[in-house]
CSV table of C-alpha atoms in Angstrom, one decimal:
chain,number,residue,atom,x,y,z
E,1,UNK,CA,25.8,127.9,41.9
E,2,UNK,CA,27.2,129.0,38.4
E,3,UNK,CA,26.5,126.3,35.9
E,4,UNK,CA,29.3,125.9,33.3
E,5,UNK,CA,29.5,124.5,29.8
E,6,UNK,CA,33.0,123.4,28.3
E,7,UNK,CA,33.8,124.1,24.4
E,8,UNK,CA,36.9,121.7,23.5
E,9,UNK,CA,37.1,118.5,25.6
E,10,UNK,CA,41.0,117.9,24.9
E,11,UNK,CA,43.9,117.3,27.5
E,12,UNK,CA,43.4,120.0,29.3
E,13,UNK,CA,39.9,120.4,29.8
E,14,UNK,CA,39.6,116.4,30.8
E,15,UNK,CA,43.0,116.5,33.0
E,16,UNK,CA,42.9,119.6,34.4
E,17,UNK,CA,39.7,121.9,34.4
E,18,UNK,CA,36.6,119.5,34.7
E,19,UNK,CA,38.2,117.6,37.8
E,20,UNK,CA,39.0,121.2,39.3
E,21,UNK,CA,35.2,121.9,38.9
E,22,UNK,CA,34.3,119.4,40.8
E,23,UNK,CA,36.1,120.8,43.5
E,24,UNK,CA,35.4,124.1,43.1
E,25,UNK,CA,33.3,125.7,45.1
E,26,UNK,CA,29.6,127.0,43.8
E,27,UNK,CA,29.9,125.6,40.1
E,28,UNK,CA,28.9,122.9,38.2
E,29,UNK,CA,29.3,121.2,34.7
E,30,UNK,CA,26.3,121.2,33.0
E,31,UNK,CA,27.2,120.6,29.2
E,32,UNK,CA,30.5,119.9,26.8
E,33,UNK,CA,31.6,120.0,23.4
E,34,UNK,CA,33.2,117.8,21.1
E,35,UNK,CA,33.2,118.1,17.6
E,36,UNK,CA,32.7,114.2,17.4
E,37,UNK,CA,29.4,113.3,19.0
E,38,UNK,CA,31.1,110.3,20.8
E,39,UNK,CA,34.3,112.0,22.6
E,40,UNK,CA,31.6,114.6,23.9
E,41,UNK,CA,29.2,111.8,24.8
E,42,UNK,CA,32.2,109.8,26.9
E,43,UNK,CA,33.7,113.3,28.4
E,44,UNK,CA,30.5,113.8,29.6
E,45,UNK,CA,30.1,110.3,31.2
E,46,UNK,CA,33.3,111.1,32.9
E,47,UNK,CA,32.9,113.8,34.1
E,48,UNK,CA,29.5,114.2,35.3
E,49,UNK,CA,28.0,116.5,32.4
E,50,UNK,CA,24.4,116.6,32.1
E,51,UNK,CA,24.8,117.1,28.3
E,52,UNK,CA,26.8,116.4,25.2
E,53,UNK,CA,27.2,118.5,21.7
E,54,UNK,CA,29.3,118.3,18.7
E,55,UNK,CA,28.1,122.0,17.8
E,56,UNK,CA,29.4,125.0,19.1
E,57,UNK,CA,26.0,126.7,18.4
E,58,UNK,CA,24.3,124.3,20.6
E,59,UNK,CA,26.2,124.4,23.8
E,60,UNK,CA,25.8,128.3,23.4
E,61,UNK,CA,22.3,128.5,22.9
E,62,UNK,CA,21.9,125.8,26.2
E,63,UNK,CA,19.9,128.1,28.9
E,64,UNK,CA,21.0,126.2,31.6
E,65,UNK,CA,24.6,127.1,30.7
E,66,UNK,CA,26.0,130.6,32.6
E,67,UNK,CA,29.6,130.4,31.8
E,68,UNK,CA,31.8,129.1,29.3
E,69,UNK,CA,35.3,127.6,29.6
E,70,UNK,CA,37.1,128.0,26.2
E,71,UNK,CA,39.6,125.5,25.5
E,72,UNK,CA,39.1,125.1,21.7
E,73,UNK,CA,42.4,125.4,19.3
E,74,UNK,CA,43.9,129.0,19.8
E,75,UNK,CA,42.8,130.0,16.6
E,76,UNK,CA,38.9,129.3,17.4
E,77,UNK,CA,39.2,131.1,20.5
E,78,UNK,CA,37.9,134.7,19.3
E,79,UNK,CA,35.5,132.9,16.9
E,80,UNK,CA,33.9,131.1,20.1
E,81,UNK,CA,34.1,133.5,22.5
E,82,UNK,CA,32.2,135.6,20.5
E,83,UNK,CA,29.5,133.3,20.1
E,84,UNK,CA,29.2,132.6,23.4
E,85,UNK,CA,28.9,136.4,24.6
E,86,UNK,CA,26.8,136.6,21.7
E,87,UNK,CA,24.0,133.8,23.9
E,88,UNK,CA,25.0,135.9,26.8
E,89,UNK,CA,27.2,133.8,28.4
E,90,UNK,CA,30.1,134.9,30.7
E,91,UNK,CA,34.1,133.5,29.3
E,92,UNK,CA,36.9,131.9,30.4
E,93,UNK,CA,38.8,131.7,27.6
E,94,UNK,CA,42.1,129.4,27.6
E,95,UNK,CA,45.3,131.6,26.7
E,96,UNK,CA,46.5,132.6,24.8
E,97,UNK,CA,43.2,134.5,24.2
E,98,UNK,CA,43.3,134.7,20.5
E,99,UNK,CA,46.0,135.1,17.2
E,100,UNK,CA,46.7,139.2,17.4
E,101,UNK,CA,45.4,142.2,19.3
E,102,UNK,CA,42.8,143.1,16.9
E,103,UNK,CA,41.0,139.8,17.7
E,104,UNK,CA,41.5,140.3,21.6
E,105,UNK,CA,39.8,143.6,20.9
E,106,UNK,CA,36.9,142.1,19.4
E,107,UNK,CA,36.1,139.7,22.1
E,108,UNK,CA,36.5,142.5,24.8
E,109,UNK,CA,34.3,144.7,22.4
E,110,UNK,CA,31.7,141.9,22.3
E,111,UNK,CA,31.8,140.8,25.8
E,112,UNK,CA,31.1,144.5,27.0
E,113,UNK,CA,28.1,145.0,24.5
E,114,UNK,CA,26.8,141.8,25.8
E,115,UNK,CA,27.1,143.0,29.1
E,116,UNK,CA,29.0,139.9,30.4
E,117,UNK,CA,32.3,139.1,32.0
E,118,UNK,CA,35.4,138.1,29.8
E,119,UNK,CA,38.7,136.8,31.6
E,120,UNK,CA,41.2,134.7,30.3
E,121,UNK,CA,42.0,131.3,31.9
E,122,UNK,CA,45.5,132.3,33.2
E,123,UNK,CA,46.0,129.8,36.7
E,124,UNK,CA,49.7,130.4,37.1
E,125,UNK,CA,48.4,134.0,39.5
E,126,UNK,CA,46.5,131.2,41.8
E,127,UNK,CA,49.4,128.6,42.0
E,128,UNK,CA,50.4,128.6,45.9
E,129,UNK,CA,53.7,130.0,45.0
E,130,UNK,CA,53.3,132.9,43.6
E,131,UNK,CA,50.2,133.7,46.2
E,132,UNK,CA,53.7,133.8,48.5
E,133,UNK,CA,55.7,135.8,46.3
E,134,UNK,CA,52.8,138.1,45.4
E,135,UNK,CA,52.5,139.3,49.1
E,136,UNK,CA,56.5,139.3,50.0
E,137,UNK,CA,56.9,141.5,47.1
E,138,UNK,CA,53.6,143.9,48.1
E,139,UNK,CA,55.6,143.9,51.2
E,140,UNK,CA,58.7,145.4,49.5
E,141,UNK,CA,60.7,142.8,50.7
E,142,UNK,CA,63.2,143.6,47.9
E,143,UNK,CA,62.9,147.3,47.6
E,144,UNK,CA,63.6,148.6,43.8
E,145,UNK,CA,63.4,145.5,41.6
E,146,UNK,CA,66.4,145.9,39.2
E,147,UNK,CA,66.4,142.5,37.4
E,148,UNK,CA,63.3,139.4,36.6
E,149,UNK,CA,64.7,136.5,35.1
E,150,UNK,CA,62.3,133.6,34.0
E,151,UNK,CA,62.6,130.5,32.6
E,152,UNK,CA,60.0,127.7,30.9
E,153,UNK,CA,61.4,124.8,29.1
E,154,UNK,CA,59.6,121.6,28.2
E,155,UNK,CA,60.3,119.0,25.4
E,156,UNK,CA,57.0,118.9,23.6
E,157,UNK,CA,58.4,115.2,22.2
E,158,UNK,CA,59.2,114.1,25.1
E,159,UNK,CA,55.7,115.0,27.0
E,160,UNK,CA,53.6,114.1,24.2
E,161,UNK,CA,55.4,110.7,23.4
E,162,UNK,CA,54.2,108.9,20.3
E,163,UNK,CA,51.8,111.2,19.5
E,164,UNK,CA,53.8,113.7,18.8
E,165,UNK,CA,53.5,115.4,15.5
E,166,UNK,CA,55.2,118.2,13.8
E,167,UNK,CA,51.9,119.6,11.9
E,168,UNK,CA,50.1,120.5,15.5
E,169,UNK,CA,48.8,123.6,15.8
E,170,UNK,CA,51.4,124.7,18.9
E,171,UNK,CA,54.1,124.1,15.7
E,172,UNK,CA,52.6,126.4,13.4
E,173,UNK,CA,52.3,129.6,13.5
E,174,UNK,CA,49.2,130.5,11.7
E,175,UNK,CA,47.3,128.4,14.3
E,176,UNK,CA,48.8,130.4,16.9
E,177,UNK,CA,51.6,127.8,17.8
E,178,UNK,CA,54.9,128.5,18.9
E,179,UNK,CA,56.7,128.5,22.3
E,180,UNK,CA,56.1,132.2,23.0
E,181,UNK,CA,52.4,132.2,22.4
E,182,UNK,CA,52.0,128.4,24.5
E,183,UNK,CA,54.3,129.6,27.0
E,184,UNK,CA,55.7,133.2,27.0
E,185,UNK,CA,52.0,134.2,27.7
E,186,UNK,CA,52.4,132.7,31.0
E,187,UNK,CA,55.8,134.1,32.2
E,188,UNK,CA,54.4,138.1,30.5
E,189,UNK,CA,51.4,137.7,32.4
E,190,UNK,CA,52.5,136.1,36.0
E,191,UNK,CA,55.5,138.6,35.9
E,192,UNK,CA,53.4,141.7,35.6
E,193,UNK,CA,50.6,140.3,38.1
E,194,UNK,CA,53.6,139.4,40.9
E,195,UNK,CA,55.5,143.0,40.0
E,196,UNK,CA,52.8,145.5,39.6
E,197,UNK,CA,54.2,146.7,36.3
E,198,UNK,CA,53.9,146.5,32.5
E,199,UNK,CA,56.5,145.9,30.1
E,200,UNK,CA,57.9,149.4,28.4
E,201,UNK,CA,59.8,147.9,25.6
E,202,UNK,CA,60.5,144.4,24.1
E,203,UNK,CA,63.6,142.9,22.2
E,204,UNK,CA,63.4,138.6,21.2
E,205,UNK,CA,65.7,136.7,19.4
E,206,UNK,CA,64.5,132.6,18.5
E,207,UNK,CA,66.1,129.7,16.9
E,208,UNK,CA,64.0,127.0,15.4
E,209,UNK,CA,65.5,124.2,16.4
E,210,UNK,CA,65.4,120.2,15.9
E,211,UNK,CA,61.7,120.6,14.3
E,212,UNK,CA,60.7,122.1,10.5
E,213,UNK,CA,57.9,124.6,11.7
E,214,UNK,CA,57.8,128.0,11.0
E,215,UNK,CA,56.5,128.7,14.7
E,216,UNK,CA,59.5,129.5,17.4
E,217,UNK,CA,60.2,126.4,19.4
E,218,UNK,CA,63.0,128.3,21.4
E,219,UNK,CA,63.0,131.7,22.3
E,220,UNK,CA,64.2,134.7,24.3
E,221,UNK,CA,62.4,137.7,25.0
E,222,UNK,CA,64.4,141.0,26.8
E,223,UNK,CA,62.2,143.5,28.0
E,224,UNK,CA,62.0,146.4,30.1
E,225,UNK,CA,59.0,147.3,32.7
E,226,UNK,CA,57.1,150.8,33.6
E,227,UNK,CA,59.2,150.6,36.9
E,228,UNK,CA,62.5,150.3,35.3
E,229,UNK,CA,63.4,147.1,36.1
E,230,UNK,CA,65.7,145.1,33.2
E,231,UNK,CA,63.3,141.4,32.6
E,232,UNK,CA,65.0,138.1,30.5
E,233,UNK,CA,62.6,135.4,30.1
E,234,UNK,CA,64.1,132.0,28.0
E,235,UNK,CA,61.3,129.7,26.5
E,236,UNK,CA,61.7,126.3,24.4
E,237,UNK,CA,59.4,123.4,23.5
E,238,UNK,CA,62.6,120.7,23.0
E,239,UNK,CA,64.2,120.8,26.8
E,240,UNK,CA,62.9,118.3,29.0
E,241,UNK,CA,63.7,120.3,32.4
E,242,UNK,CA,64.1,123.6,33.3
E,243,UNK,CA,63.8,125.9,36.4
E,244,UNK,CA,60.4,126.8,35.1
E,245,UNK,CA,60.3,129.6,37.9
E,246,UNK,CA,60.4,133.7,38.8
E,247,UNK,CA,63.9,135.4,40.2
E,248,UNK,CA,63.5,139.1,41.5
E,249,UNK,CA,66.8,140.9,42.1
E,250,UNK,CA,66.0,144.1,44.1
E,251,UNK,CA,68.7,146.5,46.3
E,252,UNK,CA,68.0,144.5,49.5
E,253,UNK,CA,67.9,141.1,47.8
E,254,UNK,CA,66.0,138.2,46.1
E,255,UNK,CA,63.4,136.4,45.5
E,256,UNK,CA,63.1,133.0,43.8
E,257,UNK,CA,60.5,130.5,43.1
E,258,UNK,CA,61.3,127.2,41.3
E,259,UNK,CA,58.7,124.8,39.5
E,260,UNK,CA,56.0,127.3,39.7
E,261,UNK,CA,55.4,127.5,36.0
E,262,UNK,CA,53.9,124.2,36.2
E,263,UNK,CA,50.4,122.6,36.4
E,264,UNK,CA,51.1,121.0,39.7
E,265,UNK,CA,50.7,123.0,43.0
E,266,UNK,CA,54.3,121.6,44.0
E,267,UNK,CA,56.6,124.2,44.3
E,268,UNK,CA,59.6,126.3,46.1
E,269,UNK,CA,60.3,129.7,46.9
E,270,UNK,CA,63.5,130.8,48.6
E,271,UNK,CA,64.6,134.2,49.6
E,272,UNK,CA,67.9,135.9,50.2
E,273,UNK,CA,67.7,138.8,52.3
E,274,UNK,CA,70.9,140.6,54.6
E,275,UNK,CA,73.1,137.7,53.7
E,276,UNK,CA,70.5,134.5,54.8
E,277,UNK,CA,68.4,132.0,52.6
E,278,UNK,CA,64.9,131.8,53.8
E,279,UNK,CA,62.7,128.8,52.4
E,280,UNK,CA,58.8,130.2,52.6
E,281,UNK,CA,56.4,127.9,53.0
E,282,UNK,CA,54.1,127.0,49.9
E,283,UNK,CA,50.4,125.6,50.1
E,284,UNK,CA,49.6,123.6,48.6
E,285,UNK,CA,46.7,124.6,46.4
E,286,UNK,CA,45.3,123.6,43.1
E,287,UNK,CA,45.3,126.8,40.5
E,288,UNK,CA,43.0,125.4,38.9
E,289,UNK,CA,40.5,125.4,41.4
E,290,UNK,CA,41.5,129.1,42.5
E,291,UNK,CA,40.7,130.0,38.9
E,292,UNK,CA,37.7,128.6,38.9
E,293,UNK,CA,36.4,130.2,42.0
E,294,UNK,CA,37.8,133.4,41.2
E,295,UNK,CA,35.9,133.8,37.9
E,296,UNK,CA,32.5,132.3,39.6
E,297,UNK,CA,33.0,135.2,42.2
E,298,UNK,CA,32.9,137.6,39.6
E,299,UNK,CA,30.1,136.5,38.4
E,300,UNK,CA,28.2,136.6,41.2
E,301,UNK,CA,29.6,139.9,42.3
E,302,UNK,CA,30.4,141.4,39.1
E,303,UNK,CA,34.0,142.2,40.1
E,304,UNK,CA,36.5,142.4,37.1
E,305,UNK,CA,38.4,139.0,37.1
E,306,UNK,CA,42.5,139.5,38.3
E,307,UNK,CA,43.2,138.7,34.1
E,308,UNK,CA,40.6,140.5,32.5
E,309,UNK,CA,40.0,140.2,28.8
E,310,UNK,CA,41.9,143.4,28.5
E,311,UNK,CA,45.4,142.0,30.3
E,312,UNK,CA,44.9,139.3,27.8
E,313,UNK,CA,45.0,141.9,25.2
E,314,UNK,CA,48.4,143.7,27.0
E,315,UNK,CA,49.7,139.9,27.0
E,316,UNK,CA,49.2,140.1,23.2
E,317,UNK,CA,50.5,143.4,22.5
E,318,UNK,CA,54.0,142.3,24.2
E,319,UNK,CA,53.9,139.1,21.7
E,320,UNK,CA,53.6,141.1,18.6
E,321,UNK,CA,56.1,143.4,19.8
E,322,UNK,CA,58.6,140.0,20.3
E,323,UNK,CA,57.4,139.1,16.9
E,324,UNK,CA,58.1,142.3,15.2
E,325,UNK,CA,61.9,142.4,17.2
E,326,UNK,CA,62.2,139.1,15.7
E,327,UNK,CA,61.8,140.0,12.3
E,328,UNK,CA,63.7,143.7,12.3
E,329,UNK,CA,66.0,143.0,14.7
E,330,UNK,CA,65.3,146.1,16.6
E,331,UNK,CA,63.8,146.9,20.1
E,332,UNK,CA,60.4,147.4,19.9
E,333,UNK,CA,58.7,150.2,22.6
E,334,UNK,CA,55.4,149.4,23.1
């Protein structure tokens, strides 16, 4: 049984990771953090949590605690993760895993002199949809892939309602906001995991629309992978609905998955092959809990974790190439 300890109680730690402990299997929550004494104390209540902290230091230094789930602000997350190697405590960090590449190779510096395991908490490879792709596609259903096409859209006013506020930290850019780093991460990451392949070059264009940030809140990134294939993914943070899926266009035909950039296991995934539209069948299954049970099998095997710290790191070197493309105008070869 891995015992886990939580830094950053917010949405999606209460909503999504500590009820997916409970189902995992061989873990437990042993300890959160708060930064007020009182949200900790009443996440804990909820949650089952044998112990409450408003210091970061605290929950680190808790010898009962094995492994760490980091869902602090984005620009905490290479500040905490290295204290919590530091107590010699394994990571999960929440993407994405930190502000630039030379802070993602700090935490994967620290992690390896600590001699523990770093991963970051990507679900989207366990979501029951792209467990089907992932094998079709190892199967070469689709031969040469020529073309990947993504899409993640969400209205950030619409989701967040009344407390919606332009001074978050996904709206600014210092604080690692923006739609590329909140959701771009995702689509780099779940593209290369399903395709085998990492991106080659990067182009991105953005328009900062309907909010005053200096963060993008719409985006598109062009890129080109190691196996040749031509990639498009479109991001926004003011469109309330959007395909939020894969497509893979290969010589003998598709592949398409709809929903499955989402936090709910509901999802579809079609496939066109010698002139014929083939629905697959989809479990199911909570990522969250696939995560979770992932990274506790590392620990107890010692395996490297499917996202390691260093694919967080590749995620990040494809956003600062966007960023750069952004700015110059140019396509950027990574």
């Amino acid at each position: 049984m891995v015992a886990w300890g939580i830094i950053g109680a917010g949405v999606i730690s209460d909503t999504r990771f500590a009820p997916a402990l409970t189902q995992a299997r061989d873990s437990t929550l042993v300890a959160v953090h708060n930064r007020d004494q009182t949200k900790a104390e009443a996440f804990a209540r909820k949650h089952g949590a044998r112990r409450a902290y408003s210091r970061v230091e605290d929950l680190c230094q808790d010898p009962d605690v094995e492994a760490v789930y980091i869902a602090s602000p984005n620009h905490l997350h290479a500040e905490h993760t290295i204290l919590a190697v530091s107590h010699q405590k394994h990571v999960l960090c929440e993407k994405p895993m930190a502000l630039d590449t030379a802070e993602c190779e700090r935490m994967i510096r620290a992690a390896a002199e600590a001699g523990v395991i770093l991963g970051v908490a990507y679900m989207m490879p366990f979501h029951g949809s792209h467990q089907v792709m992932k094998r079709l596609l190892s199967e070469n259903l689709l031969g040469d892939i020529a073309l990947v096409q993504s899409d993640y859209l969400i209205s950030l006013p619409y989701f967040q309602g009344p407390s919606f506020r332009l001074d978050q930290f996904r709206l600014t850019k210092e604080l690692g906001g923006g739609a590329i780093m909140d959701l771009g991460v995702h689509c780099i990451n779940t593209i290369r995991y399903l395709m085998g392949s990492a991106v080659r070059s990067v182009s991105s264009i953005h328009a900062p629309l309907h909010t005053q940030c200096d963060a993008d809140t719409v985006a598109v990134i062009t890129a080109q992978y190691e196996n040749g294939a031509l990639g498009v993914i479109t991001l926004s943070f003011i469109t309330e609905w959007g395909r939020n899926g894969i497509e893979f266009y290969g010589e003998k035909g598709a592949l398409i998955s709809e929903q499955s950039l989402s936090q709910v296991p509901e999802a579809t995934v079609r496939s066109y092959l010698n002139g014929r539209w083939t629905e697959h069948s989809v479990e199911p299954l909570n990522p969250y809990v696939g995560e979770i049970e992932h990274f506790t099998q590392c620990i107890q095997t010692g395996e490297t974790p499917i996202i390691s710290g260093e694919q967080g790191l590749a995620d990040m070197r494809v956003v600062e190439a966007a960023w750069a493309s952004m700015q110059s105008g140019v396509r950027i070869e990574l």
